[in-house]
PDB file of C-alpha atoms and ligand atoms in Angstrom:
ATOM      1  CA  UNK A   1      97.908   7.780 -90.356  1.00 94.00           C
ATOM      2  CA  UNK A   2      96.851   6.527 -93.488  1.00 96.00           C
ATOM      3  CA  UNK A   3      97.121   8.917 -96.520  1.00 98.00           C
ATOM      4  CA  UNK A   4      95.937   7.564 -99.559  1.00 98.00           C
ATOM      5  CA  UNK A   5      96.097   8.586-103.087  1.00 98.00           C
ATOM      6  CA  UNK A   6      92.991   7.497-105.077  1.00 98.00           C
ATOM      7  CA  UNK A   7      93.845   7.828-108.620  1.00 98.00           C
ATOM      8  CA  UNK A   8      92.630   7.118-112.173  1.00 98.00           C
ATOM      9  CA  UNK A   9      91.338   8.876-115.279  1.00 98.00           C
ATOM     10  CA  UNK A  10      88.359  11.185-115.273  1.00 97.00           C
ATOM     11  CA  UNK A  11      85.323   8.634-114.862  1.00 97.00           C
ATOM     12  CA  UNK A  12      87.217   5.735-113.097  1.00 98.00           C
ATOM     13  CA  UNK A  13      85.050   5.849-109.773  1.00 98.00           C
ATOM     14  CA  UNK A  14      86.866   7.903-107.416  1.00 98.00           C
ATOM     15  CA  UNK A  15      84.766  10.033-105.951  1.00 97.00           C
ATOM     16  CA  UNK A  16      82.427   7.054-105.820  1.00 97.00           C
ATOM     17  CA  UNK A  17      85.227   4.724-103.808  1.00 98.00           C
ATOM     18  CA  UNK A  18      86.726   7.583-101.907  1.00 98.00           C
ATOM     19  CA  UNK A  19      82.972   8.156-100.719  1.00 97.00           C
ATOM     20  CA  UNK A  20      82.717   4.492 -99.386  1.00 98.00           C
ATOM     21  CA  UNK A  21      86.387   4.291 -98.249  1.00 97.00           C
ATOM     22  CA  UNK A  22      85.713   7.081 -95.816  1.00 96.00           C
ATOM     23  CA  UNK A  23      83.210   5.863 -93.929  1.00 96.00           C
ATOM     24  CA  UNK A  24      84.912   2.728 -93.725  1.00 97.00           C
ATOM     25  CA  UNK A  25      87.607   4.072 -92.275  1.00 96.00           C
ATOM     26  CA  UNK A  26      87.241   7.235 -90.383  1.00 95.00           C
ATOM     27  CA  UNK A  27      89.573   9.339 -93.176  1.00 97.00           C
ATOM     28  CA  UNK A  28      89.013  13.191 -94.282  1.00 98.00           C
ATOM     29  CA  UNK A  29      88.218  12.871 -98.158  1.00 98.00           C
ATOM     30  CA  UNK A  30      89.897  15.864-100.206  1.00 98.00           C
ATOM     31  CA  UNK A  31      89.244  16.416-104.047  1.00 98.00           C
ATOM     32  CA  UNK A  32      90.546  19.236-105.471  1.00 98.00           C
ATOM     33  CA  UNK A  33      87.999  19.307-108.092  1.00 98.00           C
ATOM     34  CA  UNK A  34      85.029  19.116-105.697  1.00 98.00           C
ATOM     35  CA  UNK A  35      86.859  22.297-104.236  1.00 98.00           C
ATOM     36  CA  UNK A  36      87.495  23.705-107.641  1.00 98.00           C
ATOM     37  CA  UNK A  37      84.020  23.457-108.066  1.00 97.00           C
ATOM     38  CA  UNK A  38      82.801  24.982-104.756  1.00 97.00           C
ATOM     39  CA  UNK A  39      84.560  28.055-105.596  1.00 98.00           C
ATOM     40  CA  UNK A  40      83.397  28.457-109.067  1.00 97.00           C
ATOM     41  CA  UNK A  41      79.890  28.086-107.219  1.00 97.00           C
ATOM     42  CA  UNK A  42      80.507  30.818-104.512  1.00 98.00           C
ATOM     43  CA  UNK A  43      83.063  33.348-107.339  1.00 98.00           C
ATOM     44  CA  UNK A  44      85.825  33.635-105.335  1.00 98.00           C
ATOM     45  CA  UNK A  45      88.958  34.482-106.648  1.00 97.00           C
ATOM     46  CA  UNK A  46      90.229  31.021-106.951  1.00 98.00           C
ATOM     47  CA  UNK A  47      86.812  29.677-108.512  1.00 98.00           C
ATOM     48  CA  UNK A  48      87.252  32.474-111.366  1.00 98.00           C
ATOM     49  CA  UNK A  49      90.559  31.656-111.947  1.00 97.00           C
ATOM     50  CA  UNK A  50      90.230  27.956-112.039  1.00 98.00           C
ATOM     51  CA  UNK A  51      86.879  28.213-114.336  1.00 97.00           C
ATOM     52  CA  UNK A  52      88.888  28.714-117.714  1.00 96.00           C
ATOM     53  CA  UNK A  53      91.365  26.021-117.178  1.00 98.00           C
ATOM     54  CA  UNK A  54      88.290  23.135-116.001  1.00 97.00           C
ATOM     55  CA  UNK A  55      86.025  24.710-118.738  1.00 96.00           C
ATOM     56  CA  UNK A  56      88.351  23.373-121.064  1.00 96.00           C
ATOM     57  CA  UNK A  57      89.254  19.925-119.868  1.00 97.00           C
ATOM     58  CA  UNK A  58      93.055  21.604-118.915  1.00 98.00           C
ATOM     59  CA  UNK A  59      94.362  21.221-115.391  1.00 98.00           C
ATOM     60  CA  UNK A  60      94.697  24.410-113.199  1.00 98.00           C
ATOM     61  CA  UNK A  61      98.537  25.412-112.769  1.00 98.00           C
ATOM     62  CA  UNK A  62     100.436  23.504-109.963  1.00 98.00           C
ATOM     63  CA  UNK A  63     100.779  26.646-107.566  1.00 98.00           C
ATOM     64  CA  UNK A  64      96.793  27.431-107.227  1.00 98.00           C
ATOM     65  CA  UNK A  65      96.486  23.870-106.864  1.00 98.00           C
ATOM     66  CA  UNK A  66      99.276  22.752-104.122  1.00 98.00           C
ATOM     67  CA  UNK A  67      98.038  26.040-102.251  1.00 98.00           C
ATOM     68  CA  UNK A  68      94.489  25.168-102.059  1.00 98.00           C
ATOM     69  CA  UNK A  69      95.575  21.499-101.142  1.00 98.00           C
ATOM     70  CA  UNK A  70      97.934  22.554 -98.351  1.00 98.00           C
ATOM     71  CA  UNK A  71      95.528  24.937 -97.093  1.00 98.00           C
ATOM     72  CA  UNK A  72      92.491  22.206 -96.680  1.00 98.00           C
ATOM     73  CA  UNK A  73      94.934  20.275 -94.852  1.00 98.00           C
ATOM     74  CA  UNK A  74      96.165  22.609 -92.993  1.00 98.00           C
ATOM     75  CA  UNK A  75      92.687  23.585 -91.741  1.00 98.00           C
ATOM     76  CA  UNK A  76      91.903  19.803 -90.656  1.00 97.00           C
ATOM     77  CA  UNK A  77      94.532  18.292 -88.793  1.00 95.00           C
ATOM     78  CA  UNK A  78      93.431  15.876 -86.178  1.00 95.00           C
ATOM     79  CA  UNK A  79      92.228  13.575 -88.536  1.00 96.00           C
ATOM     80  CA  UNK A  80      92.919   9.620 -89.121  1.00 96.00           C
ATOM     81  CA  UNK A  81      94.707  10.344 -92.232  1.00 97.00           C
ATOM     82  CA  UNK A  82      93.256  11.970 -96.013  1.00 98.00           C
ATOM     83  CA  UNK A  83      91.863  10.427 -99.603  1.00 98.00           C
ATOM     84  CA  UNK A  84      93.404  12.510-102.153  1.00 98.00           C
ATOM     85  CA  UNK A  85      91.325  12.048-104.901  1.00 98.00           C
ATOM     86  CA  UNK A  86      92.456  14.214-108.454  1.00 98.00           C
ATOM     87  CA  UNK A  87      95.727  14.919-106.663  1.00 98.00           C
ATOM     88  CA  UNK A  88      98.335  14.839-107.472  1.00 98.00           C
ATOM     89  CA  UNK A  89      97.725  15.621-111.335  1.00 98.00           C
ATOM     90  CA  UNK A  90     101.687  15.905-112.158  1.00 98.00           C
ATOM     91  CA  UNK A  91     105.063  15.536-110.769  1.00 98.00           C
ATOM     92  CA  UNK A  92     105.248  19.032-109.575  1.00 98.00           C
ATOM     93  CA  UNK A  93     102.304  18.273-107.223  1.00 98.00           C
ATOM     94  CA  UNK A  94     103.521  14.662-106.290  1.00 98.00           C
ATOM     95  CA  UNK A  95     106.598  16.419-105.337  1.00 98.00           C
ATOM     96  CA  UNK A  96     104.878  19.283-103.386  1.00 98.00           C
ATOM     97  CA  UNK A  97     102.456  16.561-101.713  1.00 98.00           C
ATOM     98  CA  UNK A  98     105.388  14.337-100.749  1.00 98.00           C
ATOM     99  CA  UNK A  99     107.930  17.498 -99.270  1.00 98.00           C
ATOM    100  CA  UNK A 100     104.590  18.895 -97.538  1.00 98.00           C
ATOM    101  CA  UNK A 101     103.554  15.824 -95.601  1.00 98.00           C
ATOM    102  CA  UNK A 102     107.324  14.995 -94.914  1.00 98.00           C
ATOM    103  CA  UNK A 103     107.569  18.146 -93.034  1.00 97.00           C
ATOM    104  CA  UNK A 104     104.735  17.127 -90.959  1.00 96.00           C
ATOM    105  CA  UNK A 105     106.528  13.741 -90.154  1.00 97.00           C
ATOM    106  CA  UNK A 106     104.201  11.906 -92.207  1.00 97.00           C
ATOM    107  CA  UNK A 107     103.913  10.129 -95.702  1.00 97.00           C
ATOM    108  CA  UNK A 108     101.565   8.863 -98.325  1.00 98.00           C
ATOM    109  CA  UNK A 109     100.716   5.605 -97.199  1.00 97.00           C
ATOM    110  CA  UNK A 110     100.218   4.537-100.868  1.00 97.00           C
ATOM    111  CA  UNK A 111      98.456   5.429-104.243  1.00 98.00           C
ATOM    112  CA  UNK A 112      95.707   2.854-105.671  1.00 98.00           C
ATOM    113  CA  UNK A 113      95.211   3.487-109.856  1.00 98.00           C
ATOM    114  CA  UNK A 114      91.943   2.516-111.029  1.00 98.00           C
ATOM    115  CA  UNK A 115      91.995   0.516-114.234  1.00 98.00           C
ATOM    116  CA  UNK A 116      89.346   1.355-116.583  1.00 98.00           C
ATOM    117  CA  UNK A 117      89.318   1.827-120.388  1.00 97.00           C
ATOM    118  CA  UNK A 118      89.007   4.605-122.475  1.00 96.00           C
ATOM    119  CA  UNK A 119      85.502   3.440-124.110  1.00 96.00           C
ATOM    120  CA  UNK A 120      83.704   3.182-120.318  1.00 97.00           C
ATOM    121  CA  UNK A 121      85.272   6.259-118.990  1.00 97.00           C
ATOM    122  CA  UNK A 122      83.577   7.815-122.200  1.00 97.00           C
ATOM    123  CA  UNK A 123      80.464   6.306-121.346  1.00 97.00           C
ATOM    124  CA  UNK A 124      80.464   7.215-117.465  1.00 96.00           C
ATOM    125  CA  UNK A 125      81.212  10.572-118.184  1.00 97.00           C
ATOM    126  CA  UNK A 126      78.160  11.094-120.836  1.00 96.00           C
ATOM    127  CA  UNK A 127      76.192   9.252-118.477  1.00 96.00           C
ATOM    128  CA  UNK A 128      77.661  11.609-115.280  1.00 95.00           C
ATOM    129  CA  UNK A 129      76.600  14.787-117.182  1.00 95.00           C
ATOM    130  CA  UNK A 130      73.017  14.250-117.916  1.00 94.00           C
ATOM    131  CA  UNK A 131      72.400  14.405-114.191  1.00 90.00           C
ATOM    132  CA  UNK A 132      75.635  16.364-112.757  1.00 88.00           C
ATOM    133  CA  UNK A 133      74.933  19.446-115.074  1.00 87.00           C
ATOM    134  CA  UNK A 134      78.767  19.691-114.948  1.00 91.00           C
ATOM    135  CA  UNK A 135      79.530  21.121-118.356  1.00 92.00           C
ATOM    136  CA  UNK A 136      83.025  19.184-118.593  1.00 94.00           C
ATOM    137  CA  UNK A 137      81.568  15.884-118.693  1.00 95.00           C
ATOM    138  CA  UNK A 138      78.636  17.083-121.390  1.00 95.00           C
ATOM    139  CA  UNK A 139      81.002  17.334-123.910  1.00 95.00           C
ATOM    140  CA  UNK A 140      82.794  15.152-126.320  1.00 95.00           C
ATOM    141  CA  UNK A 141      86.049  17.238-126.843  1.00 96.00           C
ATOM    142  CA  UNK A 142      86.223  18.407-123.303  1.00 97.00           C
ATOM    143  CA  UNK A 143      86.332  14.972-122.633  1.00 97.00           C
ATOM    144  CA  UNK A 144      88.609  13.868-124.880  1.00 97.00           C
ATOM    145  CA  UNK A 145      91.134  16.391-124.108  1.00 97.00           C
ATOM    146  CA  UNK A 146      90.832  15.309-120.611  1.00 97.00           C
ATOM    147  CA  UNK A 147      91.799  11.700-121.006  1.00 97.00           C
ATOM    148  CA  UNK A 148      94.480  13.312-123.259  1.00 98.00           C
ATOM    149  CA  UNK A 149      95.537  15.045-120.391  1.00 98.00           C
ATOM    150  CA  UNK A 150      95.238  12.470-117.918  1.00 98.00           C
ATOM    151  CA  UNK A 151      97.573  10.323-120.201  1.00 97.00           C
ATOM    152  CA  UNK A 152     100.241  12.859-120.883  1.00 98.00           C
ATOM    153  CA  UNK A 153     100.361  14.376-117.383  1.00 98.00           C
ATOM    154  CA  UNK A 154      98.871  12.755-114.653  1.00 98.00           C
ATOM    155  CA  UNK A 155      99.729   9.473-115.789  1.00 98.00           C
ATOM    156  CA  UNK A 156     103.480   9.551-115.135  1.00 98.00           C
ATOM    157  CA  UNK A 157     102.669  10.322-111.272  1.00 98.00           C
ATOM    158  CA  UNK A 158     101.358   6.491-111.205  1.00 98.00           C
ATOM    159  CA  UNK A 159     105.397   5.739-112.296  1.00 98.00           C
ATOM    160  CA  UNK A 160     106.333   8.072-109.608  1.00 98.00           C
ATOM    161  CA  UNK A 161     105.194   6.178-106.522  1.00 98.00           C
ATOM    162  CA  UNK A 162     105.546   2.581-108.569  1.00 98.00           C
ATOM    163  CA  UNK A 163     109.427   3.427-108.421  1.00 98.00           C
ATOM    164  CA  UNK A 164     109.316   4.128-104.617  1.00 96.00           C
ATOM    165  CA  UNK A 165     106.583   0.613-104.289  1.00 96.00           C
ATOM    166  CA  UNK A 166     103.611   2.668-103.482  1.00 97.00           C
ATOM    167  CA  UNK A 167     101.768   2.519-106.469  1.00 98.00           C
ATOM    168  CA  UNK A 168      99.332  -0.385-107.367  1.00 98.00           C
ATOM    169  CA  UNK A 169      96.160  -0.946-109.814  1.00 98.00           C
ATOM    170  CA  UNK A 170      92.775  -1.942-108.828  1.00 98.00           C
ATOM    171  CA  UNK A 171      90.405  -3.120-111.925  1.00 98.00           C
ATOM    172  CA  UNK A 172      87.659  -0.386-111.414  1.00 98.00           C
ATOM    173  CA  UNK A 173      85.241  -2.209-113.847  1.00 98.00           C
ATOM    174  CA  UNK A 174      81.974  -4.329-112.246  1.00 97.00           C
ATOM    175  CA  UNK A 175      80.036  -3.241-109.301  1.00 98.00           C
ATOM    176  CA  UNK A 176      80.351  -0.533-107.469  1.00 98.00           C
ATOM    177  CA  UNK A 177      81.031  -2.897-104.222  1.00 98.00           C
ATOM    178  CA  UNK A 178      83.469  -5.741-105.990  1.00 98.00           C
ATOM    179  CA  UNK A 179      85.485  -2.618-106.521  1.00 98.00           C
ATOM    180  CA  UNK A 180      85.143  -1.329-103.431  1.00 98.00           C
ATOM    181  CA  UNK A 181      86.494  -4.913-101.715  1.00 98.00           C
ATOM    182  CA  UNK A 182      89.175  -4.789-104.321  1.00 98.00           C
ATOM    183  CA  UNK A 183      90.370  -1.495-103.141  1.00 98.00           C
ATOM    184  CA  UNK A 184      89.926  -2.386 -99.346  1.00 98.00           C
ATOM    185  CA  UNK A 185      91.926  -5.806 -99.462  1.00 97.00           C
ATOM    186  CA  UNK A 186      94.905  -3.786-100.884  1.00 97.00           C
ATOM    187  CA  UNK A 187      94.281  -0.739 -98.312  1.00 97.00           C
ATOM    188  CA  UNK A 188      94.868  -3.989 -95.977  1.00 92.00           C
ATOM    189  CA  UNK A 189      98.659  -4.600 -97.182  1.00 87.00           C
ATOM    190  CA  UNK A 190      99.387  -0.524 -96.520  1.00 90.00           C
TER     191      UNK A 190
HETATM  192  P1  AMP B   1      87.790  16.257-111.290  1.00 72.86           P
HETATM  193  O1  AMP B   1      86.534  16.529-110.545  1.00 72.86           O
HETATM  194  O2  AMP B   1      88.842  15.602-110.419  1.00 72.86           O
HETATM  195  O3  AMP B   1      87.575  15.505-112.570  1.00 72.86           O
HETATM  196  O4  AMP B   1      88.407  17.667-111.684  1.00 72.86           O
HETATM  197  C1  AMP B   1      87.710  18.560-112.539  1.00 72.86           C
HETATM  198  C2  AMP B   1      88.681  19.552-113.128  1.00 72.86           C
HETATM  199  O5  AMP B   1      89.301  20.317-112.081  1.00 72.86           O
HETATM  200  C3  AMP B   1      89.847  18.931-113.891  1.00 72.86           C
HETATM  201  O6  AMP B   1      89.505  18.626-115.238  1.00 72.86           O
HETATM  202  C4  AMP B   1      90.889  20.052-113.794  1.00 72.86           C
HETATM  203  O7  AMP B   1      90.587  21.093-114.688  1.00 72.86           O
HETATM  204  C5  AMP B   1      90.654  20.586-112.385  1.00 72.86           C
HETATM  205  N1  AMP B   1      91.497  19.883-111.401  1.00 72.86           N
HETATM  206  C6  AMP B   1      91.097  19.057-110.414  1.00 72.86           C
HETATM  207  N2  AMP B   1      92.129  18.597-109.713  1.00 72.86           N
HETATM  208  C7  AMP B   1      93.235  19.142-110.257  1.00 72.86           C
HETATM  209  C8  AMP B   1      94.630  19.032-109.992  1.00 72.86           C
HETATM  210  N3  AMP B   1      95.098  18.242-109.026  1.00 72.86           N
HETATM  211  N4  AMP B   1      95.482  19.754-110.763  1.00 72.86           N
HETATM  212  C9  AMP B   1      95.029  20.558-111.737  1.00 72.86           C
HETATM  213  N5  AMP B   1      93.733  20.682-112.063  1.00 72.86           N
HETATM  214  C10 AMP B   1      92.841  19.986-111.338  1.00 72.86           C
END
C-alpha cells in the first residue's frame, strides 16, 4: 500500500496535489478539514464542536481528530493505500497515525512537505476565500494565527518522520503541474 502524508502550511497546494495524486494513482484521499467541514455543514455533533476551534484558526484537540481519522479509515479498507492531507497536525496524532496503521500491519509510506513562503501562502489564502466563502481564509488574523500554528505545532511532525527518513520537501511554488511532477518523481523513490 502506499500511505502518504501530504503536508505543508495552510495554502501550500494540498488539496490541489492530493486531488491530482489520486487519480494518478488509484489512492483514497482523506482531509480532515474537508471532513471538519462536512460536519459543520450537516450540525452534527462533531461539526459543532469543531466550529469554534477552525473559526479561530486553532486546531481541533487530538482525540476528536484521531477518532474521526480512524473511523474514515476504518470505513474504507480495500483501498490501494490513503493521502492524508492536514494530518497529522502534531506529534500526538503522528503517534496515533503511526500505532494505528502498525496494528493493521501497515505503515506510512512517507510524508512529502510542501515548500512555500509565508508571503504566497498569504496571498493564496486571500485569493482562496473570495471564491471558497470559507470564513478562515477571509481573514487576516485567522490567517495569521494559522501559519502561527502551523509553525509551532504541526511543523515539528515534518522532524518526526525526517528522523525515521520519511520526510522530504517538494518546492510547491510554479504551476500547478511542475509541482505535481515534482511530487510524483519522489512518490517514485517510496
Ligand atoms: P484545512 O482545510 O486542512 O486547512 O483545515 C481547516 C481547519 O480544520 C484547521 O485550521 C483546523 O482548525 C482544523 N483541522 C484540520 N485538520 C486538523 C488536524 N489534523 N488537527 C486539528 N485540527 C485540524
Amino acid at each position: 500500500m502506499l500511505n502518504l502524508i501530504l503536508f505543508g502550511p495552510p495554502g501550500s497546494g494540498k488539496g490541489t496535489q492530493a486531488n491530482k495524486l489520486v487519480e494518478k494513482y488509484s489512492l483514497l484521499h482523506i482531509s480532515t478539514g474537508d471532513l471538519f467541514r462536512y460536519n459543520m455543514k450537516n450540525d452534527t455533533p462533531l461539526g459543532i464542536e469543531a466550529k469554534s476551534y477552525i473559526e479561530k484558526g486553532d486546531l481541533v484537540p487530538d482525540s476528536v481528530t484521531i477518532n474521526m481519522l480512524k473511523a474514515k479509515v476504518n470505513e474504507n479498507p480495500d483501498v490501494a493505500g490513503y493521502i492524508f492531507d492536514g494530518f497529522p497536525r502534531t506529534i500526538a496524532q503522528a503517534e496515533a497515525l503511526d500505532n494505528f496503521l502498525k496494528e493493521k500491519g501497515q505503515n506510512v509510506s512517507g510524508l512529502l512537505a510542501l515548500d512555500v513562503p509565508d508571503e504566497e501562502l498569504i496571498k493564496r489564502l486571500l485569493e482562496r476565500g473570495k471564491d471558497s466563502g470559507r470564513k478562515d481564509d477571509q481573514d487576516k488574523s485567522i490567517i495569521a494565527n494559522r501559519i502561527e500554528v502551523y509553525n509551532k505545532e504541526t511543523a515539528p511532525v515534518f522532524d518526526f518522520y525526517k528522523k525515521q527518513k520519511r520526510a522530504d520537501k517538494v518546492l510547491g511554488v510554479g504551476s500547478i503541474e511542475n509541482i505535481f511532477e515534482r511530487l510524483c518523481s519522489m512518490i517514485f523513490w517510496m
